[in-house]
Coordinates of C-alpha atoms in Angstrom, one line a residue:
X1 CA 0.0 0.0 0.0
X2 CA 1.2 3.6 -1.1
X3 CA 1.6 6.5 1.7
X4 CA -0.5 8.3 -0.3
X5 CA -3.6 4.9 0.4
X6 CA -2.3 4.3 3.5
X7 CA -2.9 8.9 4.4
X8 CA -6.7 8.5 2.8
X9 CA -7.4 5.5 5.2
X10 CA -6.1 7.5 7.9
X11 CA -8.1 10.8 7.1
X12 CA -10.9 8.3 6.5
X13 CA -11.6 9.2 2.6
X14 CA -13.0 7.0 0.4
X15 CA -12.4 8.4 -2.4
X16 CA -15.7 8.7 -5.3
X17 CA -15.9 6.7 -8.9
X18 CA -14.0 9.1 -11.5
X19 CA -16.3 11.7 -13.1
X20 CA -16.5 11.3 -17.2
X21 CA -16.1 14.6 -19.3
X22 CA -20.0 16.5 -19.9
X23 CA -18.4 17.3 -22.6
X24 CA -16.1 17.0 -25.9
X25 CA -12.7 16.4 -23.8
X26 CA -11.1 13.6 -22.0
X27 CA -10.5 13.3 -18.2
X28 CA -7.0 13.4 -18.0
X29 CA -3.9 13.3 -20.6
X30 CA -0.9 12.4 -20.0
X31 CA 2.2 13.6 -21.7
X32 CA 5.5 12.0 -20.8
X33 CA 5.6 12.1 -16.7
X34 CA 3.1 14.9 -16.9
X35 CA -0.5 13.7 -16.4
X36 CA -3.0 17.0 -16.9
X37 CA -6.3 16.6 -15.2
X38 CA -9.2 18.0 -16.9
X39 CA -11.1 20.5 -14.2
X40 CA -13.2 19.2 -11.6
X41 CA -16.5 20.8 -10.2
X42 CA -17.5 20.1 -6.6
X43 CA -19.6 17.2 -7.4
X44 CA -20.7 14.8 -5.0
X45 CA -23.4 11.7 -4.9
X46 CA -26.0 14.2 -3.1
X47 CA -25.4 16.6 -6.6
X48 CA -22.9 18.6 -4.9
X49 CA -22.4 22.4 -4.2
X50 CA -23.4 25.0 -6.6
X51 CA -24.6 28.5 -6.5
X52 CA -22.4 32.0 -6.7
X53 CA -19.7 31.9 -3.4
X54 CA -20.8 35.2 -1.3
X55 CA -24.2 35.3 -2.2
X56 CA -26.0 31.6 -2.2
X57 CA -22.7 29.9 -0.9
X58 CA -20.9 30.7 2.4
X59 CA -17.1 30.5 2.9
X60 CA -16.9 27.4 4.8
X61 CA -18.8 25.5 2.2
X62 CA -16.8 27.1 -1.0
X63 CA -13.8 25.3 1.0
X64 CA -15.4 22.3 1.2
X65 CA -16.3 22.3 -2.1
X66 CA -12.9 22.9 -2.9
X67 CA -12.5 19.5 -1.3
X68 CA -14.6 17.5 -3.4
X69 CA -12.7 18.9 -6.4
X70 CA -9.6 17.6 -4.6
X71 CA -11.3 14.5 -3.9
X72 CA -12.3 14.5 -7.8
X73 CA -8.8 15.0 -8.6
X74 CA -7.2 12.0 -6.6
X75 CA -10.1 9.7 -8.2
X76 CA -8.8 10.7 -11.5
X77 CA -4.8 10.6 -10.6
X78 CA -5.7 7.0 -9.2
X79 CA -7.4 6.4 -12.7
X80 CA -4.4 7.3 -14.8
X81 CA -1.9 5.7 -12.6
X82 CA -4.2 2.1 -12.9
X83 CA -5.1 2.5 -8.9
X84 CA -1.8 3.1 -8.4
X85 CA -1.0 6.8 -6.0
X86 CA 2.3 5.9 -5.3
X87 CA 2.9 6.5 -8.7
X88 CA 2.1 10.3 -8.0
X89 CA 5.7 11.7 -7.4
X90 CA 4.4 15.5 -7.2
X91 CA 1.4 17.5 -7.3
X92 CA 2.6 20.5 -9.5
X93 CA 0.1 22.8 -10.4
X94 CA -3.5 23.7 -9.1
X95 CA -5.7 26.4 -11.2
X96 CA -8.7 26.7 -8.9
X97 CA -12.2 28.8 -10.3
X98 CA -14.5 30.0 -8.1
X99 CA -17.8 31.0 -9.1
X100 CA -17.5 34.5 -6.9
X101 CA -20.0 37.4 -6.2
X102 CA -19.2 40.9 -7.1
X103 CA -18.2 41.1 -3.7
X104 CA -16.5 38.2 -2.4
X105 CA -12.8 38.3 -2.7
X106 CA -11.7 35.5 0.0
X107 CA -10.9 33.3 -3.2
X108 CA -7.4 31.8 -2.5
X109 CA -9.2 30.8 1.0
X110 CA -11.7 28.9 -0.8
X111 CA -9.2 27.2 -3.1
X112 CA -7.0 26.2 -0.1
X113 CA -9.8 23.2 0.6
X114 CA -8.2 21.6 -2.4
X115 CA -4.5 22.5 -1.6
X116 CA -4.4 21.6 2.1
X117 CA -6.1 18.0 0.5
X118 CA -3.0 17.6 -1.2
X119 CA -0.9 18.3 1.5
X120 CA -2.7 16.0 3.6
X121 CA -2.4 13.0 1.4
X122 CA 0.9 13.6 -0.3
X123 CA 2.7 15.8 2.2
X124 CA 5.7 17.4 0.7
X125 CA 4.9 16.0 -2.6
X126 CA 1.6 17.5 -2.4
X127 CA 2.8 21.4 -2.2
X128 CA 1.7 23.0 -5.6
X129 CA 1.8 26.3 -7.4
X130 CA -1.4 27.6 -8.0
X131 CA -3.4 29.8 -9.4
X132 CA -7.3 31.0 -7.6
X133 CA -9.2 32.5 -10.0
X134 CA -12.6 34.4 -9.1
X135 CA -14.7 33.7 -12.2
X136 CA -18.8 35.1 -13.4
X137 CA -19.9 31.5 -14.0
X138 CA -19.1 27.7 -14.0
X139 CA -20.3 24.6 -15.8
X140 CA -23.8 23.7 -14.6
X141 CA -23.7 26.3 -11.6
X142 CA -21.2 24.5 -9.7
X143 CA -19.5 26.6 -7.0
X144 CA -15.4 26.0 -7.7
X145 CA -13.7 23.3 -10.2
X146 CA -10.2 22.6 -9.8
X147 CA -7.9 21.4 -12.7
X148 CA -3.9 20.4 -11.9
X149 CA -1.4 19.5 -13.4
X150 CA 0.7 16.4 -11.8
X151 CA 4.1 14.5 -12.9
X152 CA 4.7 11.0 -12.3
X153 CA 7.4 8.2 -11.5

């Protein structure tokens, strides 16, 4: 079992069945040790969190949502990798959209419920450059998606 497994077993994650594309793209690509995952909204089996941050969603709950895009993310890393985390050698790069009100501006905050995920389950490995982007809308109302960008041994 990978540290990575063994770190979701301990935070007591389970983590959900890979989302397929809505769309005319593919999951994930990987390009020599680079594996790009395609964004991921804060989805979850109850339909997950949508609505504009600041106005119909609070702060605590962008974060979490933020989560479930991590959550998303690892699903999909464990896809490409053929259930295989240890393969992850380093999360590189986060680009997190949040569907903010005109007057919400705590977006890296929200974004962070992704990052400290990563953290969590990879440790070291898991520290990323990012990018936390405030955006007018998102796919189907969602509240945040997450992309990243991850290499791999």
């Amino acid at each position: 079992m990978s540290n990575a497994e063994a770190r979701l077993i301990e935070l007591g994650i389970e983590l959900p069945k890979p989302n397929a594309p809505v769309a005319n793209y593919v999951p994930f690509v990987r390009v020599g040790e680079l594996l790009h995952i395609s964004g991921q909204v804060s989805l979850d089996a109850a339909g997950g969190i949508r609505g504009v941050v600041g106005e119909d969603v609070d702060l605590e709950t962008a974060v979490r949502a933020a989560r479930l895009c991590g959550l998303s993310l690892l699903a999909q890393m464990r896809a490409a990798c053929d259930g295989d985390l240890s393969r992850v050698a380093r999360v590189v790069k986060l680009g997190g959209f949040v569907q903010a009100g005109p007057d919400f501006f705590e977006i890296p905050k929200v974004v962070n419920g992704c990052s400290d995920l990563m953290v969590d389950v990879f440790g070291d490995a898991g520290r990323h450059a990012r990018s936390a982007v405030g955006v007018y809308r998102l796919p189907m109302n969602f509240a945040v998606e997450v992309d990243a960008v991850v290499a791999l041994s």
